[in-house]
Amino acid sequence: MQQKHELLLRHARQQSEGATLVMALLHTAALIDRACARELAAFDLSEGRLAVLLAIANTETSATPALVAEQLGVTRAAVTGLIDGLERQGYLARVEHPSDRRSIVLKISPEGIDALDKIGPRYGTWLDELTAGMSKNALEGALGTLSAIQRNVIQTEGENGNAANV
């Protein structure tokens, strides 16, 4: 557990196993985020840019910036910045919408497709490595625990008027 989490537990005078679990979960999430960033750095991608590429690749119709923003649950402004970076990298292009001249469509370039093709297997292997040595029972128990925590967060946020999207 990170020092900041230990300090927070001490400050809150919280010694319960549940509180310790939540702080360990926060620390684990931070470690996974950093490791994910290192994996994607080989492709000069961030998690956000990868999400945009995947959203475009998995769109059945023409992928517009507005559609991608909606799919990812972020603002159009955030998507515009990610699209700008992907376009500079040569991973996608903006093209005129075939039936609406006021709109643009996002198309993945061959370089973008190549990056996705290479990331898939590497990312899958990395995810398996993170849980190496864990039994099926341990994984199922962890998933059950995480689901319970997610439900509690959603319930707590709902009670406070801040519905969470988990």
CSV table of N, CA and C in Angstrom, one decimal:
chain,number,residue,atom,x,y,z
A,1,MET,N,0.9,-1.2,0.0
A,1,MET,CA,0.0,0.0,0.0
A,1,MET,C,0.9,1.2,0.0
A,2,GLN,N,0.5,2.3,-0.7
A,2,GLN,CA,1.3,3.5,-0.8
A,2,GLN,C,1.2,4.2,0.6
A,3,GLN,N,2.2,5.0,0.8
A,3,GLN,CA,2.3,5.8,2.1
A,3,GLN,C,1.1,6.7,2.2
A,4,LYS,N,0.6,7.3,1.1
A,4,LYS,CA,-0.5,8.2,1.3
A,4,LYS,C,-1.8,7.5,1.7
A,5,HIS,N,-1.9,6.3,1.3
A,5,HIS,CA,-3.1,5.5,1.7
A,5,HIS,C,-3.0,5.1,3.2
A,6,GLU,N,-1.8,4.8,3.6
A,6,GLU,CA,-1.6,4.4,5.0
A,6,GLU,C,-1.8,5.7,5.9
A,7,LEU,N,-1.4,6.8,5.4
A,7,LEU,CA,-1.6,8.0,6.2
A,7,LEU,C,-3.1,8.4,6.3
A,8,LEU,N,-3.8,8.2,5.2
A,8,LEU,CA,-5.2,8.4,5.2
A,8,LEU,C,-6.0,7.5,6.2
A,9,LEU,N,-5.6,6.2,6.2
A,9,LEU,CA,-6.2,5.3,7.1
A,9,LEU,C,-5.9,5.7,8.5
A,10,ARG,N,-4.7,6.1,8.8
A,10,ARG,CA,-4.4,6.5,10.2
A,10,ARG,C,-5.1,7.8,10.6
A,11,HIS,N,-5.2,8.7,9.7
A,11,HIS,CA,-5.9,10.0,9.9
A,11,HIS,C,-7.4,9.7,10.2
A,12,ALA,N,-8.0,8.8,9.5
A,12,ALA,CA,-9.4,8.5,9.6
A,12,ALA,C,-9.6,7.5,10.8
A,13,ARG,N,-8.5,7.1,11.4
A,13,ARG,CA,-8.6,6.1,12.5
A,13,ARG,C,-9.3,4.9,12.1
A,14,GLN,N,-9.0,4.5,10.9
A,14,GLN,CA,-9.6,3.3,10.2
A,14,GLN,C,-8.7,2.1,10.2
A,15,GLN,N,-9.1,1.1,10.9
A,15,GLN,CA,-8.2,-0.1,10.9
A,15,GLN,C,-8.9,-1.3,10.3
A,16,SER,N,-10.1,-1.2,9.8
A,16,SER,CA,-10.9,-2.3,9.4
A,16,SER,C,-10.3,-3.0,8.1
A,17,GLU,N,-10.5,-4.2,8.0
A,17,GLU,CA,-10.0,-5.0,6.8
A,17,GLU,C,-10.6,-4.4,5.5
A,18,GLY,N,-11.9,-4.0,5.6
A,18,GLY,CA,-12.5,-3.4,4.4
A,18,GLY,C,-11.8,-2.2,3.9
A,19,ALA,N,-11.5,-1.3,4.9
A,19,ALA,CA,-10.8,0.0,4.5
A,19,ALA,C,-9.4,-0.3,4.0
A,20,THR,N,-8.7,-1.3,4.6
A,20,THR,CA,-7.4,-1.6,4.1
A,20,THR,C,-7.5,-2.2,2.7
A,21,LEU,N,-8.5,-3.0,2.5
A,21,LEU,CA,-8.7,-3.6,1.1
A,21,LEU,C,-8.9,-2.5,0.1
A,22,VAL,N,-9.8,-1.5,0.4
A,22,VAL,CA,-10.0,-0.4,-0.6
A,22,VAL,C,-8.7,0.3,-0.8
A,23,MET,N,-7.9,0.6,0.2
A,23,MET,CA,-6.7,1.3,-0.1
A,23,MET,C,-5.7,0.5,-0.9
A,24,ALA,N,-5.7,-0.8,-0.6
A,24,ALA,CA,-4.8,-1.7,-1.4
A,24,ALA,C,-5.3,-1.7,-2.8
A,25,LEU,N,-6.6,-1.7,-3.0
A,25,LEU,CA,-7.2,-1.7,-4.4
A,25,LEU,C,-6.8,-0.4,-5.1
A,26,LEU,N,-6.8,0.7,-4.4
A,26,LEU,CA,-6.4,2.0,-5.1
A,26,LEU,C,-4.9,1.9,-5.5
A,27,HIS,N,-4.1,1.4,-4.6
A,27,HIS,CA,-2.7,1.2,-4.9
A,27,HIS,C,-2.5,0.3,-6.1
A,28,THR,N,-3.2,-0.8,-6.1
A,28,THR,CA,-3.1,-1.8,-7.2
A,28,THR,C,-3.5,-1.1,-8.5
A,29,ALA,N,-4.6,-0.4,-8.5
A,29,ALA,CA,-5.1,0.3,-9.7
A,29,ALA,C,-4.0,1.3,-10.2
A,30,ALA,N,-3.4,2.0,-9.3
A,30,ALA,CA,-2.3,2.9,-9.7
A,30,ALA,C,-1.1,2.2,-10.4
A,31,LEU,N,-0.8,1.0,-9.8
A,31,LEU,CA,0.3,0.2,-10.4
A,31,LEU,C,-0.1,-0.3,-11.8
A,32,ILE,N,-1.3,-0.7,-11.9
A,32,ILE,CA,-1.8,-1.2,-13.2
A,32,ILE,C,-1.8,-0.1,-14.2
A,33,ASP,N,-2.3,1.1,-13.8
A,33,ASP,CA,-2.3,2.2,-14.7
A,33,ASP,C,-0.9,2.6,-15.3
A,34,ARG,N,0.1,2.6,-14.4
A,34,ARG,CA,1.5,2.9,-14.8
A,34,ARG,C,2.0,1.8,-15.7
A,35,ALA,N,1.7,0.5,-15.4
A,35,ALA,CA,2.2,-0.6,-16.2
A,35,ALA,C,1.5,-0.5,-17.6
A,36,CYS,N,0.2,-0.2,-17.6
A,36,CYS,CA,-0.5,-0.1,-18.9
A,36,CYS,C,0.1,1.0,-19.7
A,37,ALA,N,0.4,2.2,-19.1
A,37,ALA,CA,1.1,3.3,-19.9
A,37,ALA,C,2.4,2.8,-20.5
A,38,ARG,N,3.2,2.0,-19.7
A,38,ARG,CA,4.4,1.5,-20.3
A,38,ARG,C,4.2,0.6,-21.4
A,39,GLU,N,3.2,-0.3,-21.4
A,39,GLU,CA,2.9,-1.2,-22.5
A,39,GLU,C,2.5,-0.4,-23.7
A,40,LEU,N,1.7,0.6,-23.6
A,40,LEU,CA,1.2,1.4,-24.7
A,40,LEU,C,2.2,2.3,-25.3
A,41,ALA,N,3.2,2.7,-24.4
A,41,ALA,CA,4.3,3.6,-24.9
A,41,ALA,C,5.1,3.1,-26.1
A,42,ALA,N,5.1,1.7,-26.1
A,42,ALA,CA,5.8,1.1,-27.3
A,42,ALA,C,5.2,1.5,-28.6
A,43,PHE,N,3.9,1.9,-28.5
A,43,PHE,CA,3.2,2.3,-29.7
A,43,PHE,C,2.9,3.8,-29.8
A,44,ASP,N,3.5,4.5,-28.9
A,44,ASP,CA,3.3,5.9,-28.7
A,44,ASP,C,1.8,6.2,-28.5
A,45,LEU,N,1.2,5.4,-27.7
A,45,LEU,CA,-0.3,5.6,-27.5
A,45,LEU,C,-0.5,5.8,-26.0
A,46,SER,N,-1.5,6.5,-25.7
A,46,SER,CA,-2.1,6.6,-24.3
A,46,SER,C,-3.3,5.7,-24.3
A,47,GLU,N,-3.8,5.5,-23.1
A,47,GLU,CA,-5.0,4.7,-23.0
A,47,GLU,C,-6.2,5.4,-23.7
A,48,GLY,N,-6.2,6.7,-23.6
A,48,GLY,CA,-7.3,7.5,-24.3
A,48,GLY,C,-7.2,7.3,-25.8
A,49,ARG,N,-6.0,7.5,-26.3
A,49,ARG,CA,-5.9,7.3,-27.8
A,49,ARG,C,-6.2,5.9,-28.2
A,50,LEU,N,-5.8,4.9,-27.5
A,50,LEU,CA,-6.2,3.5,-27.8
A,50,LEU,C,-7.7,3.4,-27.8
A,51,ALA,N,-8.3,3.9,-26.8
A,51,ALA,CA,-9.8,3.8,-26.7
A,51,ALA,C,-10.5,4.4,-27.9
A,52,VAL,N,-10.0,5.6,-28.4
A,52,VAL,CA,-10.5,6.2,-29.6
A,52,VAL,C,-10.3,5.3,-30.8
A,53,LEU,N,-9.1,4.7,-31.0
A,53,LEU,CA,-8.9,3.8,-32.1
A,53,LEU,C,-9.8,2.6,-32.1
A,54,LEU,N,-10.0,2.1,-30.9
A,54,LEU,CA,-10.8,0.9,-30.7
A,54,LEU,C,-12.3,1.2,-31.0
A,55,ALA,N,-12.7,2.4,-30.5
A,55,ALA,CA,-14.1,2.8,-30.8
A,55,ALA,C,-14.4,3.0,-32.3
A,56,ILE,N,-13.4,3.6,-33.0
A,56,ILE,CA,-13.6,3.7,-34.4
A,56,ILE,C,-13.6,2.4,-35.1
A,57,ALA,N,-12.7,1.5,-34.7
A,57,ALA,CA,-12.5,0.2,-35.3
A,57,ALA,C,-13.8,-0.7,-35.1
A,58,ASN,N,-14.5,-0.4,-34.0
A,58,ASN,CA,-15.6,-1.3,-33.7
A,58,ASN,C,-17.0,-0.6,-34.0
A,59,THR,N,-16.9,0.5,-34.7
A,59,THR,CA,-18.2,1.2,-35.1
A,59,THR,C,-18.6,0.6,-36.5
A,60,GLU,N,-19.9,0.2,-36.5
A,60,GLU,CA,-20.5,-0.4,-37.7
A,60,GLU,C,-20.8,0.7,-38.7
A,61,THR,N,-21.2,1.9,-38.3
A,61,THR,CA,-21.5,2.9,-39.2
A,61,THR,C,-20.3,3.9,-39.3
A,62,SER,N,-20.5,5.0,-39.9
A,62,SER,CA,-19.4,6.0,-40.0
A,62,SER,C,-19.1,6.6,-38.6
A,63,ALA,N,-17.9,6.5,-38.2
A,63,ALA,CA,-17.5,7.0,-36.9
A,63,ALA,C,-17.2,8.5,-37.0
A,64,THR,N,-18.1,9.3,-36.3
A,64,THR,CA,-17.9,10.7,-36.2
A,64,THR,C,-17.3,11.0,-34.8
A,65,PRO,N,-16.7,12.2,-34.7
A,65,PRO,CA,-16.2,12.5,-33.3
A,65,PRO,C,-17.3,12.5,-32.3
A,66,ALA,N,-18.5,12.9,-32.6
A,66,ALA,CA,-19.6,12.9,-31.6
A,66,ALA,C,-19.9,11.5,-31.2
A,67,LEU,N,-20.0,10.6,-32.2
A,67,LEU,CA,-20.3,9.2,-31.9
A,67,LEU,C,-19.2,8.6,-31.0
A,68,VAL,N,-17.9,8.9,-31.3
A,68,VAL,CA,-16.8,8.3,-30.5
A,68,VAL,C,-16.9,8.9,-29.1
A,69,ALA,N,-17.2,10.2,-28.9
A,69,ALA,CA,-17.3,10.8,-27.6
A,69,ALA,C,-18.4,10.1,-26.8
A,70,GLU,N,-19.6,9.9,-27.5
A,70,GLU,CA,-20.7,9.2,-26.8
A,70,GLU,C,-20.3,7.8,-26.4
A,71,GLN,N,-19.7,7.0,-27.3
A,71,GLN,CA,-19.3,5.7,-27.0
A,71,GLN,C,-18.4,5.6,-25.8
A,72,LEU,N,-17.4,6.5,-25.7
A,72,LEU,CA,-16.4,6.5,-24.6
A,72,LEU,C,-16.9,7.2,-23.3
A,73,GLY,N,-18.0,7.9,-23.4
A,73,GLY,CA,-18.5,8.7,-22.2
A,73,GLY,C,-17.7,9.8,-21.9
A,74,VAL,N,-17.1,10.5,-22.9
A,74,VAL,CA,-16.3,11.7,-22.6
A,74,VAL,C,-16.8,12.9,-23.5
A,75,THR,N,-16.3,14.0,-23.3
A,75,THR,CA,-16.7,15.2,-24.0
A,75,THR,C,-16.2,15.2,-25.4
A,76,ARG,N,-16.9,15.9,-26.3
A,76,ARG,CA,-16.4,16.0,-27.7
A,76,ARG,C,-15.0,16.7,-27.7
A,77,ALA,N,-14.8,17.7,-26.8
A,77,ALA,CA,-13.6,18.4,-26.7
A,77,ALA,C,-12.4,17.4,-26.4
A,78,ALA,N,-12.7,16.5,-25.5
A,78,ALA,CA,-11.6,15.5,-25.1
A,78,ALA,C,-11.3,14.6,-26.3
A,79,VAL,N,-12.3,14.2,-27.0
A,79,VAL,CA,-12.1,13.4,-28.2
A,79,VAL,C,-11.4,14.1,-29.3
A,80,THR,N,-11.7,15.4,-29.4
A,80,THR,CA,-11.0,16.2,-30.5
A,80,THR,C,-9.5,16.2,-30.2
A,81,GLY,N,-9.1,16.4,-29.0
A,81,GLY,CA,-7.7,16.4,-28.6
A,81,GLY,C,-7.0,15.1,-28.9
A,82,LEU,N,-7.7,14.0,-28.6
A,82,LEU,CA,-7.2,12.6,-28.9
A,82,LEU,C,-7.1,12.4,-30.4
A,83,ILE,N,-8.1,12.8,-31.1
A,83,ILE,CA,-8.1,12.6,-32.6
A,83,ILE,C,-7.0,13.4,-33.2
A,84,ASP,N,-6.7,14.6,-32.7
A,84,ASP,CA,-5.6,15.4,-33.2
A,84,ASP,C,-4.3,14.7,-33.1
A,85,GLY,N,-4.1,14.1,-31.9
A,85,GLY,CA,-2.8,13.4,-31.7
A,85,GLY,C,-2.7,12.1,-32.6
A,86,LEU,N,-3.8,11.4,-32.7
A,86,LEU,CA,-3.8,10.2,-33.6
A,86,LEU,C,-3.6,10.6,-35.0
A,87,GLU,N,-4.1,11.7,-35.4
A,87,GLU,CA,-3.9,12.1,-36.8
A,87,GLU,C,-2.5,12.5,-37.0
A,88,ARG,N,-1.9,13.2,-36.1
A,88,ARG,CA,-0.5,13.6,-36.2
A,88,ARG,C,0.4,12.4,-36.3
A,89,GLN,N,0.0,11.3,-35.6
A,89,GLN,CA,0.8,10.1,-35.6
A,89,GLN,C,0.6,9.3,-36.9
A,90,GLY,N,-0.4,9.6,-37.6
A,90,GLY,CA,-0.7,8.9,-38.9
A,90,GLY,C,-1.6,7.7,-38.6
A,91,TYR,N,-2.2,7.6,-37.4
A,91,TYR,CA,-3.0,6.4,-37.1
A,91,TYR,C,-4.5,6.6,-37.6
A,92,LEU,N,-4.9,7.8,-37.9
A,92,LEU,CA,-6.2,7.9,-38.5
A,92,LEU,C,-6.3,9.2,-39.3
A,93,ALA,N,-7.4,9.3,-40.1
A,93,ALA,CA,-7.5,10.5,-40.9
A,93,ALA,C,-9.0,11.0,-40.8
A,94,ARG,N,-9.2,12.3,-40.9
A,94,ARG,CA,-10.5,12.9,-41.0
A,94,ARG,C,-10.8,13.0,-42.5
A,95,VAL,N,-12.0,12.5,-42.8
A,95,VAL,CA,-12.5,12.6,-44.2
A,95,VAL,C,-13.9,13.2,-44.2
A,96,GLU,N,-14.3,13.7,-45.3
A,96,GLU,CA,-15.6,14.3,-45.4
A,96,GLU,C,-16.7,13.2,-45.3
A,97,HIS,N,-17.7,13.6,-44.6
A,97,HIS,CA,-18.9,12.6,-44.4
A,97,HIS,C,-19.5,12.4,-45.8
A,98,PRO,N,-19.8,11.2,-46.2
A,98,PRO,CA,-20.3,11.0,-47.5
A,98,PRO,C,-21.7,11.6,-47.8
A,99,SER,N,-22.5,11.9,-46.8
A,99,SER,CA,-23.8,12.5,-47.1
A,99,SER,C,-24.0,13.8,-46.4
A,100,ASP,N,-23.1,14.2,-45.5
A,100,ASP,CA,-23.3,15.5,-44.8
A,100,ASP,C,-22.0,16.3,-44.8
A,101,ARG,N,-21.9,17.2,-45.7
A,101,ARG,CA,-20.7,18.0,-45.9
A,101,ARG,C,-20.3,18.8,-44.7
A,102,ARG,N,-21.2,19.0,-43.7
A,102,ARG,CA,-20.8,19.7,-42.5
A,102,ARG,C,-20.1,18.8,-41.5
A,103,SER,N,-20.1,17.6,-41.7
A,103,SER,CA,-19.6,16.6,-40.8
A,103,SER,C,-18.3,15.9,-41.3
A,104,ILE,N,-17.6,15.3,-40.4
A,104,ILE,CA,-16.4,14.5,-40.8
A,104,ILE,C,-16.6,13.1,-40.3
A,105,VAL,N,-15.9,12.2,-41.0
A,105,VAL,CA,-15.8,10.8,-40.6
A,105,VAL,C,-14.4,10.4,-40.2
A,106,LEU,N,-14.2,9.6,-39.2
A,106,LEU,CA,-12.9,9.2,-38.9
A,106,LEU,C,-12.6,7.8,-39.4
A,107,LYS,N,-11.4,7.7,-40.1
A,107,LYS,CA,-11.0,6.5,-40.7
A,107,LYS,C,-9.6,6.1,-40.2
A,108,ILE,N,-9.5,4.8,-39.8
A,108,ILE,CA,-8.2,4.3,-39.3
A,108,ILE,C,-7.3,4.1,-40.5
A,109,SER,N,-6.1,4.5,-40.4
A,109,SER,CA,-5.1,4.4,-41.5
A,109,SER,C,-4.5,2.9,-41.4
A,110,PRO,N,-3.8,2.5,-42.4
A,110,PRO,CA,-3.1,1.2,-42.3
A,110,PRO,C,-2.2,1.2,-41.1
A,111,GLU,N,-1.5,2.3,-40.8
A,111,GLU,CA,-0.6,2.3,-39.6
A,111,GLU,C,-1.4,2.1,-38.3
A,112,GLY,N,-2.6,2.7,-38.3
A,112,GLY,CA,-3.5,2.5,-37.1
A,112,GLY,C,-3.9,1.0,-37.0
A,113,ILE,N,-4.3,0.4,-38.1
A,113,ILE,CA,-4.7,-1.0,-38.1
A,113,ILE,C,-3.6,-1.8,-37.7
A,114,ASP,N,-2.4,-1.5,-38.2
A,114,ASP,CA,-1.2,-2.3,-37.8
A,114,ASP,C,-0.9,-2.2,-36.3
A,115,ALA,N,-1.0,-1.0,-35.8
A,115,ALA,CA,-0.8,-0.9,-34.3
A,115,ALA,C,-1.8,-1.7,-33.5
A,116,LEU,N,-3.1,-1.6,-33.9
A,116,LEU,CA,-4.1,-2.4,-33.2
A,116,LEU,C,-3.9,-3.9,-33.3
A,117,ASP,N,-3.4,-4.3,-34.5
A,117,ASP,CA,-3.1,-5.8,-34.7
A,117,ASP,C,-2.0,-6.2,-33.8
A,118,LYS,N,-1.0,-5.3,-33.6
A,118,LYS,CA,0.1,-5.7,-32.7
A,118,LYS,C,-0.2,-5.6,-31.2
A,119,ILE,N,-1.0,-4.6,-30.9
A,119,ILE,CA,-1.4,-4.4,-29.5
A,119,ILE,C,-2.2,-5.5,-28.9
A,120,GLY,N,-3.2,-6.0,-29.7
A,120,GLY,CA,-4.1,-7.0,-29.2
A,120,GLY,C,-3.4,-8.2,-28.5
A,121,PRO,N,-2.6,-8.9,-29.2
A,121,PRO,CA,-2.0,-10.1,-28.6
A,121,PRO,C,-1.0,-9.7,-27.4
A,122,ARG,N,-0.3,-8.6,-27.6
A,122,ARG,CA,0.6,-8.2,-26.5
A,122,ARG,C,-0.2,-7.8,-25.3
A,123,TYR,N,-1.2,-7.1,-25.5
A,123,TYR,CA,-2.1,-6.6,-24.3
A,123,TYR,C,-2.7,-7.8,-23.7
A,124,GLY,N,-3.2,-8.8,-24.5
A,124,GLY,CA,-3.8,-10.0,-23.9
A,124,GLY,C,-2.8,-10.8,-23.1
A,125,THR,N,-1.6,-10.9,-23.5
A,125,THR,CA,-0.6,-11.6,-22.8
A,125,THR,C,-0.3,-10.9,-21.5
A,126,TRP,N,-0.2,-9.6,-21.6
A,126,TRP,CA,0.1,-8.8,-20.4
A,126,TRP,C,-1.0,-8.9,-19.3
A,127,LEU,N,-2.2,-8.9,-19.8
A,127,LEU,CA,-3.3,-9.1,-18.8
A,127,LEU,C,-3.2,-10.5,-18.1
A,128,ASP,N,-2.9,-11.5,-18.9
A,128,ASP,CA,-2.8,-12.8,-18.3
A,128,ASP,C,-1.6,-12.9,-17.3
A,129,GLU,N,-0.5,-12.1,-17.6
A,129,GLU,CA,0.6,-12.1,-16.7
A,129,GLU,C,0.3,-11.5,-15.4
A,130,LEU,N,-0.6,-10.5,-15.4
A,130,LEU,CA,-1.0,-9.8,-14.1
A,130,LEU,C,-1.7,-10.8,-13.2
A,131,THR,N,-2.3,-11.8,-13.7
A,131,THR,CA,-3.1,-12.7,-12.8
A,131,THR,C,-2.4,-14.1,-12.8
A,132,ALA,N,-1.2,-14.2,-13.2
A,132,ALA,CA,-0.4,-15.5,-13.3
A,132,ALA,C,-0.4,-16.1,-11.9
A,133,GLY,N,-0.6,-17.4,-11.8
A,133,GLY,CA,-0.5,-18.0,-10.5
A,133,GLY,C,-1.7,-18.0,-9.6
A,134,MET,N,-2.7,-17.3,-10.1
A,134,MET,CA,-4.0,-17.2,-9.3
A,134,MET,C,-4.9,-18.3,-9.8
A,135,SER,N,-5.5,-19.0,-8.9
A,135,SER,CA,-6.4,-20.1,-9.2
A,135,SER,C,-7.7,-19.5,-9.7
A,136,LYS,N,-8.5,-20.4,-10.4
A,136,LYS,CA,-9.8,-20.0,-10.9
A,136,LYS,C,-10.7,-19.5,-9.7
A,137,ASN,N,-10.6,-20.2,-8.6
A,137,ASN,CA,-11.4,-19.9,-7.4
A,137,ASN,C,-11.0,-18.5,-6.9
A,138,ALA,N,-9.7,-18.2,-6.9
A,138,ALA,CA,-9.2,-16.9,-6.4
A,138,ALA,C,-9.7,-15.8,-7.3
A,139,LEU,N,-9.6,-16.1,-8.6
A,139,LEU,CA,-10.1,-15.0,-9.6
A,139,LEU,C,-11.6,-14.8,-9.4
A,140,GLU,N,-12.3,-15.9,-9.3
A,140,GLU,CA,-13.8,-15.7,-9.1
A,140,GLU,C,-14.1,-14.9,-7.8
A,141,GLY,N,-13.4,-15.3,-6.8
A,141,GLY,CA,-13.6,-14.5,-5.5
A,141,GLY,C,-13.2,-13.1,-5.6
A,142,ALA,N,-12.1,-12.8,-6.3
A,142,ALA,CA,-11.7,-11.4,-6.5
A,142,ALA,C,-12.8,-10.6,-7.3
A,143,LEU,N,-13.3,-11.3,-8.4
A,143,LEU,CA,-14.3,-10.6,-9.2
A,143,LEU,C,-15.6,-10.4,-8.4
A,144,GLY,N,-15.9,-11.3,-7.5
A,144,GLY,CA,-17.1,-11.1,-6.7
A,144,GLY,C,-16.9,-9.9,-5.7
A,145,THR,N,-15.7,-9.9,-5.1
A,145,THR,CA,-15.4,-8.8,-4.2
A,145,THR,C,-15.4,-7.4,-4.9
A,146,LEU,N,-14.8,-7.4,-6.1
A,146,LEU,CA,-14.8,-6.1,-6.9
A,146,LEU,C,-16.2,-5.7,-7.3
A,147,SER,N,-17.0,-6.7,-7.7
A,147,SER,CA,-18.4,-6.3,-8.0
A,147,SER,C,-19.1,-5.8,-6.8
A,148,ALA,N,-18.9,-6.3,-5.7
A,148,ALA,CA,-19.6,-5.8,-4.5
A,148,ALA,C,-19.1,-4.4,-4.2
A,149,ILE,N,-17.8,-4.1,-4.3
A,149,ILE,CA,-17.3,-2.8,-4.0
A,149,ILE,C,-17.9,-1.8,-5.1
A,150,GLN,N,-18.0,-2.2,-6.3
A,150,GLN,CA,-18.5,-1.4,-7.4
A,150,GLN,C,-20.0,-1.0,-7.1
A,151,ARG,N,-20.8,-2.0,-6.7
A,151,ARG,CA,-22.2,-1.8,-6.3
A,151,ARG,C,-22.3,-0.8,-5.2
A,152,ASN,N,-21.4,-1.0,-4.1
A,152,ASN,CA,-21.4,-0.1,-3.0
A,152,ASN,C,-21.1,1.4,-3.4
A,153,VAL,N,-20.1,1.5,-4.3
A,153,VAL,CA,-19.7,2.8,-4.7
A,153,VAL,C,-20.9,3.5,-5.5
A,154,ILE,N,-21.5,2.7,-6.3
A,154,ILE,CA,-22.6,3.3,-7.1
A,154,ILE,C,-23.8,3.7,-6.1
A,155,GLN,N,-24.0,2.8,-5.2
A,155,GLN,CA,-25.1,3.1,-4.2
A,155,GLN,C,-24.7,4.4,-3.4
A,156,THR,N,-23.5,4.4,-2.9
A,156,THR,CA,-23.1,5.6,-2.1
A,156,THR,C,-23.1,6.9,-2.9
A,157,GLU,N,-22.7,6.8,-4.2
A,157,GLU,CA,-22.7,8.0,-5.0
A,157,GLU,C,-24.1,8.4,-5.3
A,158,GLY,N,-25.0,7.4,-5.5
A,158,GLY,CA,-26.4,7.7,-5.8
A,158,GLY,C,-27.1,8.4,-4.6
A,159,GLU,N,-26.7,8.0,-3.4
A,159,GLU,CA,-27.3,8.6,-2.2
A,159,GLU,C,-26.8,10.0,-2.0
A,160,ASN,N,-25.6,10.3,-2.5
A,160,ASN,CA,-25.0,11.6,-2.4
A,160,ASN,C,-25.3,12.5,-3.7
A,161,GLY,N,-26.2,11.9,-4.6
A,161,GLY,CA,-26.6,12.7,-5.8
A,161,GLY,C,-25.5,12.8,-6.8
A,162,ASN,N,-24.6,11.9,-6.8
A,162,ASN,CA,-23.5,11.8,-7.8
A,162,ASN,C,-23.5,10.4,-8.4
A,163,ALA,N,-24.4,10.1,-9.3
A,163,ALA,CA,-24.4,8.7,-9.9
A,163,ALA,C,-23.1,8.5,-10.6
A,164,ALA,N,-22.5,7.3,-10.3
A,164,ALA,CA,-21.2,6.9,-10.9
A,164,ALA,C,-21.5,6.0,-12.0
A,165,ASN,N,-20.6,6.1,-13.0
A,165,ASN,CA,-20.7,5.2,-14.2
A,165,ASN,C,-19.6,4.2,-14.0
A,166,VAL,N,-19.9,3.1,-13.5
A,166,VAL,CA,-18.9,2.0,-13.3
A,166,VAL,C,-19.2,0.8,-14.1
